[in-house]
Coordinates of N, CA and C in Angstrom, one line a residue:
M86 N -7.2 -0.6 8.1 CA -7.0 -1.4 6.9 C -6.1 -2.6 7.2
L87 N -5.0 -2.4 7.7 CA -4.0 -3.5 7.9 C -3.6 -3.7 9.4
D88 N -4.5 -3.4 10.3 CA -4.2 -3.6 11.7 C -3.8 -5.1 12.0
K89 N -2.8 -5.3 12.8 CA -2.4 -6.6 13.2 C -3.0 -7.1 14.4
P90 N -3.8 -8.2 14.4 CA -4.3 -8.8 15.6 C -3.2 -9.3 16.5
D91 N -3.4 -9.3 17.8 CA -2.4 -9.8 18.7 C -2.2 -11.3 18.6
T92 N -3.2 -12.0 18.2 CA -3.1 -13.4 18.1 C -2.7 -14.0 16.7
A93 N -2.2 -13.1 15.8 CA -1.9 -13.6 14.5 C -0.8 -14.5 14.4
A94 N -0.8 -15.5 13.5 CA 0.3 -16.4 13.3 C 1.4 -15.7 12.6
P95 N 2.6 -16.2 12.7 CA 3.8 -15.6 12.1 C 3.7 -15.2 10.6
A96 N 3.2 -16.2 9.8 CA 3.0 -15.9 8.4 C 2.0 -14.8 8.1
E97 N 1.0 -14.7 8.9 CA 0.0 -13.7 8.7 C 0.6 -12.3 9.1
I98 N 1.4 -12.3 10.1 CA 2.0 -11.0 10.5 C 3.0 -10.6 9.4
L99 N 3.8 -11.5 8.9 CA 4.7 -11.1 7.8 C 4.0 -10.6 6.6
T100 N 2.9 -11.3 6.3 CA 2.1 -10.9 5.1 C 1.5 -9.5 5.3
R101 N 1.0 -9.2 6.5 CA 0.4 -7.9 6.7 C 1.5 -6.8 6.7
R102 N 2.7 -7.1 7.2 CA 3.8 -6.2 7.1 C 4.2 -5.9 5.6
F103 N 4.2 -7.0 4.9 CA 4.5 -6.9 3.4 C 3.5 -5.9 2.8
L104 N 2.2 -6.2 3.0 CA 1.2 -5.3 2.4 C 1.3 -3.9 2.9
E105 N 1.5 -3.7 4.2 CA 1.7 -2.3 4.7 C 2.8 -1.6 4.0
A106 N 4.0 -2.3 3.8 CA 5.1 -1.6 3.1 C 4.7 -1.3 1.6
L107 N 4.0 -2.3 1.0 CA 3.6 -2.1 -0.4 C 2.7 -0.9 -0.6
F108 N 1.6 -0.8 0.3 CA 0.7 0.3 0.1 C 1.2 1.6 0.6
A109 N 2.3 1.5 1.4 CA 3.0 2.8 1.8 C 4.0 3.2 0.8
G110 N 4.2 2.4 -0.3 CA 5.1 2.7 -1.3 C 6.6 2.5 -1.0
D111 N 6.8 1.7 0.0 CA 8.2 1.4 0.5 C 8.7 0.2 -0.3
M112 N 9.1 0.3 -1.6 CA 9.5 -0.8 -2.4 C 10.8 -1.4 -1.9
G113 N 11.7 -0.6 -1.2 CA 12.9 -1.1 -0.7 C 12.6 -2.2 0.4
Q114 N 11.7 -1.9 1.3 CA 11.3 -2.9 2.3 C 10.6 -4.1 1.7
V115 N 9.7 -3.8 0.7 CA 9.0 -4.9 0.1 C 10.0 -5.9 -0.6
L116 N 10.9 -5.4 -1.3 CA 11.9 -6.2 -2.0 C 12.8 -6.9 -1.1
D117 N 13.1 -6.3 0.1 CA 14.0 -6.9 1.1 C 13.3 -8.1 1.7
M118 N 12.0 -8.2 1.6 CA 11.2 -9.3 2.2 C 11.1 -10.5 1.2
V119 N 11.5 -10.3 0.0 CA 11.3 -11.3 -1.1 C 12.5 -12.2 -1.2
A120 N 12.3 -13.5 -1.2 CA 13.4 -14.5 -1.4 C 13.8 -14.4 -2.9
P121 N 15.1 -14.8 -3.1 CA 15.6 -14.8 -4.5 C 14.8 -15.7 -5.5
D122 N 14.2 -16.7 -5.0 CA 13.5 -17.7 -5.8 C 12.0 -17.6 -5.6
A123 N 11.5 -16.5 -5.1 CA 10.1 -16.3 -4.8 C 9.3 -16.3 -6.1
V124 N 8.0 -16.8 -6.0 CA 7.1 -16.9 -7.1 C 5.9 -16.0 -6.8
F125 N 5.6 -15.1 -7.8 CA 4.4 -14.2 -7.7 C 3.5 -14.6 -8.9
I126 N 2.2 -14.9 -8.5 CA 1.2 -15.2 -9.4 C 0.0 -14.3 -9.2
P127 N -0.2 -13.3 -10.1 CA -1.4 -12.5 -9.9 C -2.6 -13.0 -10.7
A128 N -3.4 -13.8 -10.1 CA -4.7 -14.3 -10.6 C -4.5 -15.4 -11.7
R129 N -3.6 -15.2 -12.6 CA -3.4 -16.2 -13.7 C -1.9 -16.4 -14.0
R130 N -1.5 -17.7 -14.0 CA -0.1 -18.0 -14.2 C 0.4 -17.6 -15.6
E131 N -0.4 -17.7 -16.6 CA 0.0 -17.5 -18.0 C -0.1 -16.0 -18.3
A132 N 0.9 -15.5 -19.1 CA 0.9 -14.1 -19.5 C -0.3 -13.9 -20.5
S133 N -0.7 -12.6 -20.6 CA -1.8 -12.3 -21.5 C -1.6 -11.0 -22.2
P134 N -1.9 -11.0 -23.5 CA -1.7 -9.8 -24.3 C -2.8 -8.7 -23.8
T135 N -3.8 -9.1 -23.2 CA -4.9 -8.1 -22.8 C -4.7 -7.6 -21.3
N136 N -3.9 -8.3 -20.5 CA -3.7 -7.9 -19.2 C -2.2 -7.9 -18.8
P137 N -1.6 -6.8 -18.6 CA -0.1 -6.8 -18.3 C 0.3 -7.4 -17.0
L138 N -0.7 -7.6 -16.1 CA -0.4 -8.2 -14.8 C -0.3 -9.7 -14.8
F139 N -1.0 -10.3 -15.7 CA -1.0 -11.8 -15.7 C 0.3 -12.4 -16.1
G140 N 0.6 -13.5 -15.5 CA 1.9 -14.2 -15.7 C 2.5 -14.6 -14.4
T141 N 3.6 -15.2 -14.5 CA 4.3 -15.7 -13.3 C 5.6 -14.9 -13.2
Y142 N 5.9 -14.3 -12.0 CA 7.1 -13.4 -11.8 C 8.0 -14.1 -10.8
S143 N 9.3 -13.9 -10.9 CA 10.2 -14.6 -10.0 C 11.2 -13.6 -9.3
G144 N 11.4 -13.9 -8.0 CA 12.4 -13.1 -7.2 C 12.1 -11.6 -7.1
P145 N 13.0 -10.9 -6.5 CA 12.8 -9.5 -6.3 C 12.6 -8.7 -7.6
E146 N 13.3 -9.1 -8.6 CA 13.2 -8.4 -9.9 C 11.8 -8.6 -10.5
G147 N 11.3 -9.8 -10.4 CA 9.9 -10.1 -10.8 C 8.9 -9.3 -10.0
A148 N 9.1 -9.3 -8.7 CA 8.2 -8.5 -7.8 C 8.2 -7.1 -8.2
A149 N 9.4 -6.5 -8.4 CA 9.5 -5.1 -8.8 C 8.7 -4.8 -10.1
L150 N 8.9 -5.8 -11.1 CA 8.2 -5.6 -12.4 C 6.7 -5.7 -12.2
F151 N 6.2 -6.7 -11.4 CA 4.8 -6.9 -11.2 C 4.2 -5.7 -10.5
F152 N 4.8 -5.3 -9.4 CA 4.2 -4.2 -8.6 C 4.3 -2.8 -9.4
G153 N 5.3 -2.7 -10.3 CA 5.4 -1.5 -11.1 C 4.3 -1.5 -12.1
R154 N 4.0 -2.7 -12.7 CA 2.8 -2.8 -13.6 C 1.5 -2.5 -12.9
F155 N 1.4 -3.0 -11.7 CA 0.2 -2.8 -10.9 C 0.0 -1.2 -10.8
G156 N 1.1 -0.5 -10.4 CA 1.0 0.9 -10.3 C 0.7 1.6 -11.5
D157 N 1.1 1.1 -12.7 CA 0.8 1.7 -14.0 C -0.6 1.5 -14.3
L158 N -1.2 0.3 -14.0 CA -2.5 -0.1 -14.3 C -3.6 0.6 -13.4
F159 N -3.3 0.6 -12.1 CA -4.3 1.0 -11.1 C -4.0 2.3 -10.3
A160 N -5.0 3.0 -9.9 CA -4.9 4.0 -8.9 C -5.7 3.3 -7.7
P161 N -5.0 2.7 -6.7 CA -5.7 2.0 -5.6 C -6.6 3.0 -4.8
E162 N -7.8 2.5 -4.5 CA -8.7 3.3 -3.6 C -8.9 2.6 -2.3
R163 N -9.2 1.3 -2.3 CA -9.4 0.6 -1.0 C -8.8 -0.8 -1.1
F164 N -8.3 -1.3 0.0 CA -7.9 -2.7 0.1 C -8.1 -3.1 1.5
D165 N -9.3 -3.7 1.7 CA -9.7 -4.1 3.0 C -9.5 -5.6 3.3
I166 N -9.0 -5.9 4.5 CA -8.8 -7.2 4.9 C -9.9 -7.6 5.8
A167 N -10.7 -8.6 5.4 CA -11.8 -9.0 6.2 C -11.4 -10.0 7.3
A168 N -10.5 -10.9 6.9 CA -10.0 -11.9 7.9 C -8.8 -12.6 7.3
A169 N -8.1 -13.4 8.2 CA -6.9 -14.1 7.8 C -6.8 -15.3 8.6
V170 N -6.1 -16.3 8.0 CA -5.8 -17.5 8.7 C -4.3 -17.9 8.4
G171 N -3.7 -18.6 9.2 CA -2.3 -18.9 8.9 C -1.6 -19.7 10.0
D172 N -0.4 -20.1 9.7 CA 0.4 -20.8 10.7 C 1.8 -20.2 10.6
A173 N 2.8 -20.9 11.0 CA 4.2 -20.4 11.0 C 4.7 -20.1 9.6
R174 N 4.2 -20.8 8.6 CA 4.8 -20.7 7.3 C 3.9 -20.2 6.2
R175 N 2.6 -20.4 6.3 CA 1.6 -20.0 5.3 C 0.5 -19.2 5.9
A176 N 0.0 -18.3 5.0 CA -1.1 -17.5 5.4 C -2.1 -17.3 4.2
C177 N -3.4 -17.1 4.6 CA -4.4 -16.7 3.6 C -5.1 -15.6 4.1
L178 N -5.1 -14.5 3.4 CA -5.9 -13.3 3.8 C -7.0 -13.1 2.7
F179 N -8.1 -12.5 3.1 CA -9.1 -12.2 2.1 C -9.9 -11.0 2.5
G180 N -10.5 -10.4 1.5 CA -11.2 -9.1 1.7 C -11.9 -8.6 0.5
R181 N -11.9 -7.3 0.4 CA -12.5 -6.6 -0.7 C -11.6 -5.4 -1.2
L182 N -11.5 -5.2 -2.5 CA -10.7 -4.1 -3.0 C -11.5 -3.3 -3.9
R183 N -11.0 -2.1 -4.2 CA -11.5 -1.2 -5.2 C -10.4 -0.3 -5.7
H184 N -10.2 -0.4 -7.0 CA -9.2 0.4 -7.7 C -9.8 1.1 -8.9
I185 N -9.1 2.1 -9.4 CA -9.5 2.8 -10.6 C -8.5 2.3 -11.7
V186 N -9.0 1.8 -12.8 CA -8.1 1.5 -14.0 C -7.7 2.8 -14.6
R187 N -6.5 3.1 -14.6 CA -6.0 4.4 -15.1 C -6.4 4.7 -16.6
A188 N -6.2 3.7 -17.4 CA -6.5 3.9 -18.8 C -7.9 4.2 -19.2
T189 N -8.9 3.6 -18.4 CA -10.3 3.7 -18.7 C -11.1 4.6 -17.7
G190 N -10.5 4.8 -16.5 CA -11.2 5.6 -15.5 C -12.3 4.8 -14.8
K191 N -12.4 3.5 -15.2 CA -13.5 2.7 -14.6 C -13.0 2.1 -13.3
T192 N -14.0 1.8 -12.4 CA -13.8 1.2 -11.1 C -13.7 -0.3 -11.3
F193 N -12.7 -0.9 -10.7 CA -12.6 -2.3 -10.5 C -12.8 -2.6 -9.1
A194 N -13.9 -3.3 -8.7 CA -14.1 -3.8 -7.4 C -14.2 -5.3 -7.4
S195 N -13.7 -5.9 -6.3 CA -13.6 -7.4 -6.3 C -13.4 -7.9 -4.9
D196 N -14.0 -9.0 -4.6 CA -13.5 -9.8 -3.5 C -12.1 -10.3 -3.9
W197 N -11.2 -10.6 -2.9 CA -9.9 -11.0 -3.2 C -9.5 -12.0 -2.1
A198 N -8.5 -12.8 -2.5 CA -7.8 -13.7 -1.5 C -6.3 -13.7 -1.9
L199 N -5.5 -13.8 -0.9 CA -4.0 -13.8 -1.1 C -3.5 -15.0 -0.3
V200 N -2.7 -15.9 -0.9 CA -2.1 -17.0 -0.3 C -0.6 -16.7 -0.3
T201 N 0.1 -16.7 0.8 CA 1.5 -16.5 0.9 C 2.2 -17.6 1.6
E202 N 3.5 -17.8 1.3 CA 4.3 -18.8 2.0 C 5.6 -18.1 2.3
W203 N 6.2 -18.4 3.5 CA 7.4 -17.7 4.0 C 8.4 -18.8 4.4
Q204 N 9.6 -18.5 4.2 CA 10.7 -19.3 4.7 C 11.8 -18.4 5.2
G205 N 12.2 -18.6 6.4 CA 13.3 -17.8 7.0 C 13.0 -16.3 7.0
G206 N 11.8 -16.0 7.1 CA 11.4 -14.5 7.1 C 11.3 -13.9 5.8
K207 N 11.4 -14.7 4.7 CA 11.4 -14.2 3.3 C 10.2 -14.8 2.6
L208 N 9.5 -14.0 1.8 CA 8.4 -14.4 1.0 C 8.8 -15.3 -0.1
V209 N 8.3 -16.5 -0.2 CA 8.6 -17.4 -1.3 C 7.4 -17.7 -2.3
L210 N 6.2 -17.4 -1.8 CA 5.0 -17.5 -2.7 C 4.0 -16.4 -2.4
Y211 N 3.6 -15.8 -3.4 CA 2.5 -14.7 -3.4 C 1.6 -15.1 -4.5
H212 N 0.4 -15.6 -4.1 CA -0.6 -16.0 -5.1 C -1.9 -15.2 -4.8
F213 N -2.3 -14.3 -5.7 CA -3.4 -13.4 -5.5 C -4.6 -13.9 -6.4
Y214 N -5.8 -13.9 -5.8 CA -7.0 -14.2 -6.5 C -8.0 -13.1 -6.5
E215 N -8.6 -12.8 -7.7 CA -9.6 -11.7 -7.8 C -10.6 -12.0 -8.9
D216 N -11.6 -11.2 -9.0 CA -12.6 -11.4 -10.0 C -12.0 -10.9 -11.4
T217 N -11.5 -11.8 -12.2 CA -10.8 -11.5 -13.4 C -11.9 -11.0 -14.5
A218 N -13.1 -11.4 -14.4 CA -14.1 -10.9 -15.3 C -14.4 -9.5 -15.0
A219 N -14.5 -9.1 -13.8 CA -14.8 -7.7 -13.4 C -13.5 -6.9 -13.8
L220 N -12.4 -7.4 -13.7 CA -11.2 -6.7 -14.1 C -11.2 -6.4 -15.6
A221 N -11.5 -7.5 -16.4 CA -11.5 -7.3 -17.8 C -12.6 -6.3 -18.2
E222 N -13.7 -6.2 -17.6 CA -14.7 -5.2 -17.9 C -14.2 -3.8 -17.5
A223 N -13.5 -3.7 -16.4 CA -13.0 -2.3 -16.0 C -11.9 -1.9 -16.9
M224 N -11.2 -2.8 -17.6 CA -10.1 -2.5 -18.5 C -10.6 -2.2 -19.9
S225 N -11.8 -2.6 -20.2 CA -12.3 -2.4 -21.6 C -12.7 -0.9 -21.8
A226 N -12.5 -0.5 -23.0 CA -12.8 0.9 -23.3 C -14.3 1.1 -23.5

């Protein structure tokens, strides 16, 4: 799932480490990698009364809130990385995911992309893209 290619750029390697810690449930390591002014955007910048993940989150506290809500909403099943590109500061990874929405029991499957930016070894931008229409369907009763 998260194997690191030998030729990966620094930002890609950091992003993969971040995701490995996240899916391993090591929130201490995840939050240690987050800059105080980091910005987290899960698919939509604006908050939504119908989706607790939407909105913009800031810093380690915002990251903890966002990933806590993620865990409340989903039972993750698969998170596959198809490919990645990056340089010393920025990375873009993309692939396919499948999660179960806890409240409905429905499967949410989507292609995804993640754009990250790093400064001084700390995450400053996490912007996730997914099929929000498929997510809304999986969240509907």
